[in-house]
């Protein structure tokens, strides 16, 4: 029962996972917490926060997966999050996941964690791969030097996890000294001078580990310098020391500090790592695969095939499933309605349940199969290491837009559905690039808009149907390119981040990892977007059914009146009728409902609907209507995704506003321009 | 300049298969900072894996990086 002492008066132990990207941190997190995970956002930012729980030896653990970072400076959102969590939330233990095959680079983060006085346990992960590569790490020696427990793990196979947790429990009560880098006489003098000043300041010494703060001052850390700019005496001292060090070393103190860290690390690696002398192999297996996959000529065809495979997998498998779900809800609506009729329920209640609730829930659930399958496919691309190569291959094209290759993937996914497309922007590190990519994503014509094109192109351009539909898709791409350039130029001036991207070695993904990724992303969509969609569905039902006694979705209903009110605005675009306006309003709910609504308001289906459309539209106004459907206001699911991913109502409304204006403008230009050119 | 073949030049000028040692990184703090974090610092051995169209692919130890051309021009190396 001695273990209970650790937790006296405490509900749980808080353990943070810190490590480089691609160090296997996520695998370890999955292995530790299994399905008991919760994904949310870090307060105020778009980076996702993953927490999980586990019980070990009767003790509850809360595990927080910090963003994967190479460093703990203040240069990216991820780094700030990881760093602030360690400073302000003071986790009981920090598990530093270290990629055993890249010890040297990974120890750079370790050194910074030690400097922060984090209570560290090192998980030397992927130790099997290291062994296979002939890298032998003396973990006891490493542990002895760093004065930190070191455990060998293979997270993907669950090896070493138990031992790791035992060491975490032991570390909780650790009070001793950890390893400390000796920065050499000159730097150490400056550090200790600042350290003693910091210790005198109660506010500072309470919040921060004095030595860490002193080093950050010397490194000229942007955030720290800004935060304490009011402490003039201290800042003057800092400036003085920085100047003095620059005089001695002839360059910025921060470079000297980084060089020193790598120097020390290289010494430690020499002591602890033995690389079996194999005949020198310049190129690894991954290099040889890359020679084909990133090849000048083959790279793009391979990329296109991979994308085609993702789409086939998602929609060939997902659409039948969606159809079944739709059929099931139609059936459920009818069965429920006739049962309600049999017990003489009021018509309004029947309609509310059938057209409102059941149809609403159904409209959310039909999204599930393609979204889950798409996320599964994306996880395969990511976990195998191909995603980074896709970004590499597309970089040439995206550079022309002022974006990086990584932005291409979300755009492509947008052709299937904008919601996962927008969610896929998470792989972009740079906030500005991410925002631009999110904002233009709705211009990628998703699958839900296709039925509208098919209907209108079928009614007016039967002979050139394929070409007409293709022109709409192309227009979307062209507009996305133009808008991306405009946004980049005027909203996010000169913020292109330098392009460096790690290309992780190719790996065979684990099914467990894939399923967890699919589940956490997919269920997030269902929860967050689902509630919004349902709310709007109910709202639309109310608007269609009131005032009491009107025919559902007729001109006299509120939705019809709303359509009549909006119609005049649409007149310059050639389709200023209340029917077209209501169809567009309903279309915000989900783009495919444009067709359904037209069917309802014209009271026609199938061939009769084609006939009705021919009566109410001209070829020119039909084309303008298709363009409007492409561009105007994203559907609610997409709006919800934009809101979630940007974490900002401002950008959400911006996206709604600019697409509405752009859509109207384009429709008007096409209609009026077409008329001038003599089209009808 | 130090020894035979020891000319200092940007890594963007090296063909694939060449190994070189980083001598200096020129350019702004942002660029230097990113490279430091990735372990591309003075004295480190870099292998050029690919250098034709698009970003370079370079290797540091077992790691592989895609490196924008602009960035590669700022890494000065000495061929080995």
mmCIF file of C-alpha atoms in Angstrom, chain A residues 339-585:
data_model
loop_
_atom_site.group_PDB
_atom_site.id
_atom_site.type_symbol
_atom_site.label_atom_id
_atom_site.label_comp_id
_atom_site.label_asym_id
_atom_site.label_seq_id
_atom_site.Cartn_x
_atom_site.Cartn_y
_atom_site.Cartn_z
ATOM 1 C CA UNK A 339 -47.791 4.308 -36.746
ATOM 2 C CA UNK A 340 -48.380 7.888 -35.559
ATOM 3 C CA UNK A 341 -51.323 8.156 -37.925
ATOM 4 C CA UNK A 342 -52.757 4.953 -36.510
ATOM 5 C CA UNK A 343 -52.757 6.426 -33.035
ATOM 6 C CA UNK A 344 -54.281 9.617 -34.465
ATOM 7 C CA UNK A 345 -51.354 11.895 -33.678
ATOM 8 C CA UNK A 346 -51.723 15.462 -34.983
ATOM 9 C CA UNK A 347 -50.383 16.045 -38.505
ATOM 10 C CA UNK A 348 -47.935 18.640 -37.307
ATOM 11 C CA UNK A 349 -46.319 16.149 -34.928
ATOM 12 C CA UNK A 350 -46.111 13.505 -37.636
ATOM 13 C CA UNK A 351 -44.470 15.926 -40.030
ATOM 14 C CA UNK A 352 -42.071 17.137 -37.350
ATOM 15 C CA UNK A 353 -40.934 13.633 -36.545
ATOM 16 C CA UNK A 354 -40.774 12.377 -40.138
ATOM 17 C CA UNK A 355 -39.530 15.432 -42.061
ATOM 18 C CA UNK A 356 -37.726 17.095 -39.186
ATOM 19 C CA UNK A 357 -36.141 14.674 -36.736
ATOM 20 C CA UNK A 358 -35.826 11.439 -38.717
ATOM 21 C CA UNK A 359 -34.875 13.082 -42.015
ATOM 22 C CA UNK A 360 -32.483 15.327 -40.090
ATOM 23 C CA UNK A 361 -30.706 12.536 -38.263
ATOM 24 C CA UNK A 362 -30.605 10.621 -41.533
ATOM 25 C CA UNK A 363 -28.976 13.530 -43.341
ATOM 26 C CA UNK A 364 -26.187 13.487 -40.769
ATOM 27 C CA UNK A 365 -25.726 9.753 -40.740
ATOM 28 C CA UNK A 366 -25.451 9.351 -44.528
ATOM 29 C CA UNK A 367 -22.173 11.231 -44.231
ATOM 30 C CA UNK A 368 -20.693 8.642 -41.925
ATOM 31 C CA UNK A 369 -19.588 5.884 -44.326
ATOM 32 C CA UNK A 370 -17.651 8.060 -46.776
ATOM 33 C CA UNK A 371 -16.152 10.155 -44.009
ATOM 34 C CA UNK A 372 -14.958 7.211 -41.941
ATOM 35 C CA UNK A 373 -13.624 5.435 -45.014
ATOM 36 C CA UNK A 374 -11.878 8.559 -46.231
ATOM 37 C CA UNK A 375 -10.233 9.062 -42.863
ATOM 38 C CA UNK A 376 -9.174 5.431 -42.900
ATOM 39 C CA UNK A 377 -7.579 5.894 -46.327
ATOM 40 C CA UNK A 378 -5.898 9.114 -45.231
ATOM 41 C CA UNK A 379 -4.538 7.354 -42.157
ATOM 42 C CA UNK A 380 -3.038 4.694 -44.407
ATOM 43 C CA UNK A 381 -1.311 7.401 -46.449
ATOM 44 C CA UNK A 382 -0.093 9.150 -43.318
ATOM 45 C CA UNK A 383 1.029 6.166 -41.280
ATOM 46 C CA UNK A 384 2.819 4.579 -44.214
ATOM 47 C CA UNK A 385 4.818 7.759 -44.782
ATOM 48 C CA UNK A 386 3.399 8.437 -48.264
ATOM 49 C CA UNK A 387 1.592 11.646 -47.297
ATOM 50 C CA UNK A 388 4.878 13.520 -46.929
ATOM 51 C CA UNK A 389 5.902 12.326 -50.409
ATOM 52 C CA UNK A 390 2.595 13.451 -51.912
ATOM 53 C CA UNK A 391 3.225 16.887 -50.484
ATOM 54 C CA UNK A 392 6.736 16.761 -51.905
ATOM 55 C CA UNK A 393 5.533 15.884 -55.378
ATOM 56 C CA UNK A 394 2.872 18.593 -55.443
ATOM 57 C CA UNK A 395 5.113 21.281 -54.052
ATOM 58 C CA UNK A 396 6.076 22.444 -57.539
ATOM 59 C CA UNK A 397 2.476 23.381 -58.340
ATOM 60 C CA UNK A 398 1.507 24.785 -55.005
ATOM 61 C CA UNK A 399 4.520 27.067 -54.823
ATOM 62 C CA UNK A 400 2.938 29.032 -57.653
ATOM 63 C CA UNK A 401 0.043 29.825 -55.286
ATOM 64 C CA UNK A 402 2.314 30.834 -52.469
ATOM 65 C CA UNK A 403 1.419 27.644 -50.635
ATOM 66 C CA UNK A 404 3.355 24.472 -49.947
ATOM 67 C CA UNK A 405 2.814 21.025 -51.352
ATOM 68 C CA UNK A 406 1.075 19.976 -48.201
ATOM 69 C CA UNK A 407 -1.891 22.219 -49.053
ATOM 70 C CA UNK A 408 -2.735 20.127 -52.077
ATOM 71 C CA UNK A 409 -3.982 17.133 -50.164
ATOM 72 C CA UNK A 410 -6.918 18.926 -48.458
ATOM 73 C CA UNK A 411 -7.933 20.442 -51.796
ATOM 74 C CA UNK A 412 -8.035 17.070 -53.436
ATOM 75 C CA UNK A 413 -10.039 15.516 -50.641
ATOM 76 C CA UNK A 414 -12.464 18.427 -51.051
ATOM 77 C CA UNK A 415 -13.664 16.966 -54.346
ATOM 78 C CA UNK A 416 -15.123 14.128 -52.316
ATOM 79 C CA UNK A 417 -16.441 16.190 -49.446
ATOM 80 C CA UNK A 418 -15.254 19.532 -48.118
ATOM 81 C CA UNK A 419 -15.647 18.499 -44.497
ATOM 82 C CA UNK A 420 -12.812 15.953 -44.393
ATOM 83 C CA UNK A 421 -10.930 18.226 -46.810
ATOM 84 C CA UNK A 422 -10.993 21.020 -44.289
ATOM 85 C CA UNK A 423 -10.128 18.661 -41.473
ATOM 86 C CA UNK A 424 -7.147 17.400 -43.456
ATOM 87 C CA UNK A 425 -5.590 20.872 -43.264
ATOM 88 C CA UNK A 426 -4.433 19.823 -39.827
ATOM 89 C CA UNK A 427 -1.294 18.467 -41.401
ATOM 90 C CA UNK A 428 -0.223 22.023 -42.277
ATOM 91 C CA UNK A 429 2.062 23.568 -39.711
ATOM 92 C CA UNK A 430 1.783 27.158 -40.743
ATOM 93 C CA UNK A 431 -1.396 28.835 -39.473
ATOM 94 C CA UNK A 432 -1.678 31.231 -42.410
ATOM 95 C CA UNK A 433 -1.248 28.503 -45.015
ATOM 96 C CA UNK A 434 -3.821 26.498 -43.156
ATOM 97 C CA UNK A 435 -6.360 29.327 -43.126
ATOM 98 C CA UNK A 436 -5.953 30.004 -46.844
ATOM 99 C CA UNK A 437 -6.345 26.317 -47.607
ATOM 100 C CA UNK A 438 -9.474 26.118 -45.454
ATOM 101 C CA UNK A 439 -11.005 29.242 -46.997
ATOM 102 C CA UNK A 440 -10.657 28.067 -50.609
ATOM 103 C CA UNK A 441 -11.609 24.472 -49.900
ATOM 104 C CA UNK A 442 -15.388 24.962 -50.464
ATOM 105 C CA UNK A 443 -14.573 25.936 -54.069
ATOM 106 C CA UNK A 444 -13.550 22.353 -54.704
ATOM 107 C CA UNK A 445 -16.795 20.968 -56.047
ATOM 108 C CA UNK A 446 -17.811 18.185 -53.683
ATOM 109 C CA UNK A 447 -19.757 15.077 -54.667
ATOM 110 C CA UNK A 448 -22.978 16.487 -53.192
ATOM 111 C CA UNK A 449 -23.111 19.223 -55.831
ATOM 112 C CA UNK A 450 -22.894 16.779 -58.704
ATOM 113 C CA UNK A 451 -26.630 15.859 -58.726
ATOM 114 C CA UNK A 452 -27.478 19.536 -59.311
ATOM 115 C CA UNK A 453 -25.147 19.738 -62.318
ATOM 116 C CA UNK A 454 -26.450 16.454 -63.665
ATOM 117 C CA UNK A 455 -30.033 17.713 -63.469
ATOM 118 C CA UNK A 456 -29.426 21.068 -65.134
ATOM 119 C CA UNK A 457 -26.879 19.902 -67.672
ATOM 120 C CA UNK A 458 -29.227 17.019 -68.500
ATOM 121 C CA UNK A 459 -32.152 19.384 -69.032
ATOM 122 C CA UNK A 460 -30.329 21.859 -71.278
ATOM 123 C CA UNK A 461 -27.011 20.512 -72.480
ATOM 124 C CA UNK A 462 -27.738 16.827 -72.943
ATOM 125 C CA UNK A 463 -25.312 16.561 -75.854
ATOM 126 C CA UNK A 464 -22.382 18.168 -74.038
ATOM 127 C CA UNK A 465 -23.300 17.116 -70.510
ATOM 128 C CA UNK A 466 -19.839 15.830 -69.568
ATOM 129 C CA UNK A 467 -18.112 18.896 -70.906
ATOM 130 C CA UNK A 468 -20.483 21.298 -69.145
ATOM 131 C CA UNK A 469 -20.103 19.541 -65.800
ATOM 132 C CA UNK A 470 -16.342 19.417 -66.230
ATOM 133 C CA UNK A 471 -16.295 23.168 -66.929
ATOM 134 C CA UNK A 472 -17.967 23.777 -63.575
ATOM 135 C CA UNK A 473 -15.323 21.713 -61.748
ATOM 136 C CA UNK A 474 -12.616 23.547 -63.617
ATOM 137 C CA UNK A 475 -14.142 26.901 -62.743
ATOM 138 C CA UNK A 476 -14.000 25.882 -59.068
ATOM 139 C CA UNK A 477 -10.306 25.055 -59.329
ATOM 140 C CA UNK A 478 -9.480 28.265 -61.189
ATOM 141 C CA UNK A 479 -11.363 30.352 -58.640
ATOM 142 C CA UNK A 480 -9.626 28.521 -55.785
ATOM 143 C CA UNK A 481 -6.256 29.311 -57.326
ATOM 144 C CA UNK A 482 -7.159 32.989 -57.792
ATOM 145 C CA UNK A 483 -8.672 33.353 -54.333
ATOM 146 C CA UNK A 484 -5.710 31.606 -52.687
ATOM 147 C CA UNK A 485 -3.394 34.082 -54.376
ATOM 148 C CA UNK A 486 -5.566 37.020 -53.324
ATOM 149 C CA UNK A 487 -5.876 35.870 -49.699
ATOM 150 C CA UNK A 488 -2.189 35.158 -49.500
ATOM 151 C CA UNK A 489 -1.393 38.569 -50.914
ATOM 152 C CA UNK A 490 -3.797 40.751 -48.961
ATOM 153 C CA UNK A 491 -4.707 38.905 -45.785
ATOM 154 C CA UNK A 492 -1.524 37.094 -44.901
ATOM 155 C CA UNK A 493 1.217 39.180 -46.352
ATOM 156 C CA UNK A 494 4.636 37.636 -46.774
ATOM 157 C CA UNK A 495 4.126 34.844 -44.324
ATOM 158 C CA UNK A 496 5.360 31.921 -46.362
ATOM 159 C CA UNK A 497 7.273 29.654 -44.036
ATOM 160 C CA UNK A 498 10.566 28.216 -45.231
ATOM 161 C CA UNK A 499 10.012 24.748 -46.611
ATOM 162 C CA UNK A 500 11.579 21.992 -44.572
ATOM 163 C CA UNK A 501 9.706 18.785 -44.072
ATOM 164 C CA UNK A 502 10.764 15.529 -42.587
ATOM 165 C CA UNK A 503 10.280 12.515 -44.843
ATOM 166 C CA UNK A 504 9.707 9.712 -42.352
ATOM 167 C CA UNK A 505 10.860 6.239 -43.389
ATOM 168 C CA UNK A 506 8.175 4.085 -45.024
ATOM 169 C CA UNK A 507 6.417 1.809 -42.574
ATOM 170 C CA UNK A 508 3.651 -0.746 -42.711
ATOM 171 C CA UNK A 509 0.769 0.840 -40.789
ATOM 172 C CA UNK A 510 -0.807 -1.093 -37.928
ATOM 173 C CA UNK A 511 -4.529 -1.808 -38.109
ATOM 174 C CA UNK A 512 -4.994 -0.631 -34.536
ATOM 175 C CA UNK A 513 -3.401 2.712 -35.307
ATOM 176 C CA UNK A 514 -5.483 3.137 -38.449
ATOM 177 C CA UNK A 515 -8.734 2.313 -36.691
ATOM 178 C CA UNK A 516 -8.002 4.675 -33.819
ATOM 179 C CA UNK A 517 -7.173 7.525 -36.212
ATOM 180 C CA UNK A 518 -10.285 6.883 -38.252
ATOM 181 C CA UNK A 519 -12.451 6.695 -35.181
ATOM 182 C CA UNK A 520 -11.177 9.799 -33.441
ATOM 183 C CA UNK A 521 -11.481 12.000 -36.526
ATOM 184 C CA UNK A 522 -14.755 10.547 -37.733
ATOM 185 C CA UNK A 523 -16.520 10.609 -34.398
ATOM 186 C CA UNK A 524 -15.436 14.194 -33.891
ATOM 187 C CA UNK A 525 -17.214 15.124 -37.111
ATOM 188 C CA UNK A 526 -20.353 13.302 -36.100
ATOM 189 C CA UNK A 527 -20.454 14.940 -32.706
ATOM 190 C CA UNK A 528 -19.606 18.497 -33.675
ATOM 191 C CA UNK A 529 -21.042 18.841 -37.157
ATOM 192 C CA UNK A 530 -23.940 16.541 -36.323
ATOM 193 C CA UNK A 531 -25.409 18.811 -33.693
ATOM 194 C CA UNK A 532 -25.247 21.815 -36.022
ATOM 195 C CA UNK A 533 -26.769 19.962 -38.963
ATOM 196 C CA UNK A 534 -29.580 18.667 -36.795
ATOM 197 C CA UNK A 535 -30.304 22.141 -35.490
ATOM 198 C CA UNK A 536 -30.546 23.572 -38.987
ATOM 199 C CA UNK A 537 -32.711 20.707 -40.184
ATOM 200 C CA UNK A 538 -35.187 21.399 -37.430
ATOM 201 C CA UNK A 539 -35.103 25.115 -38.221
ATOM 202 C CA UNK A 540 -35.786 24.500 -41.898
ATOM 203 C CA UNK A 541 -38.664 22.207 -41.021
ATOM 204 C CA UNK A 542 -40.200 24.885 -38.836
ATOM 205 C CA UNK A 543 -39.811 27.477 -41.605
ATOM 206 C CA UNK A 544 -41.393 25.128 -44.115
ATOM 207 C CA UNK A 545 -44.366 24.202 -41.930
ATOM 208 C CA UNK A 546 -45.340 27.605 -40.585
ATOM 209 C CA UNK A 547 -47.530 29.558 -40.505
ATOM 210 C CA UNK A 548 -49.909 26.857 -39.372
ATOM 211 C CA UNK A 549 -51.973 25.230 -42.069
ATOM 212 C CA UNK A 550 -49.794 25.971 -45.098
ATOM 213 C CA UNK A 551 -48.714 23.235 -47.443
ATOM 214 C CA UNK A 552 -45.217 21.957 -46.527
ATOM 215 C CA UNK A 553 -42.568 24.048 -48.321
ATOM 216 C CA UNK A 554 -45.032 26.029 -50.397
ATOM 217 C CA UNK A 555 -44.837 29.666 -51.484
ATOM 218 C CA UNK A 556 -46.984 30.670 -48.511
ATOM 219 C CA UNK A 557 -44.750 28.951 -45.959
ATOM 220 C CA UNK A 558 -42.054 30.978 -44.295
ATOM 221 C CA UNK A 559 -39.408 29.336 -46.438
ATOM 222 C CA UNK A 560 -41.419 30.278 -49.530
ATOM 223 C CA UNK A 561 -41.744 33.832 -48.312
ATOM 224 C CA UNK A 562 -38.040 33.892 -47.567
ATOM 225 C CA UNK A 563 -37.461 32.656 -51.104
ATOM 226 C CA UNK A 564 -39.693 35.404 -52.466
ATOM 227 C CA UNK A 565 -37.782 37.979 -50.445
ATOM 228 C CA UNK A 566 -34.425 36.747 -51.742
ATOM 229 C CA UNK A 567 -35.576 36.256 -55.333
ATOM 230 C CA UNK A 568 -35.176 39.893 -56.476
ATOM 231 C CA UNK A 569 -31.489 39.796 -55.479
ATOM 232 C CA UNK A 570 -31.023 36.797 -57.755
ATOM 233 C CA UNK A 571 -32.804 38.421 -60.676
ATOM 234 C CA UNK A 572 -29.641 39.841 -62.302
ATOM 235 C CA UNK A 573 -28.280 36.289 -62.339
ATOM 236 C CA UNK A 574 -31.279 35.096 -64.320
ATOM 237 C CA UNK A 575 -33.019 32.925 -61.761
ATOM 238 C CA UNK A 576 -34.968 35.385 -59.620
ATOM 239 C CA UNK A 577 -37.857 33.070 -58.733
ATOM 240 C CA UNK A 578 -38.954 32.083 -55.255
ATOM 241 C CA UNK A 579 -38.532 28.407 -56.196
ATOM 242 C CA UNK A 580 -34.878 28.830 -57.160
ATOM 243 C CA UNK A 581 -34.241 30.992 -54.129
ATOM 244 C CA UNK A 582 -35.778 28.476 -51.712
ATOM 245 C CA UNK A 583 -33.837 25.663 -53.371
ATOM 246 C CA UNK A 584 -30.625 27.583 -52.759
ATOM 247 C CA UNK A 585 -31.625 28.308 -49.171
#
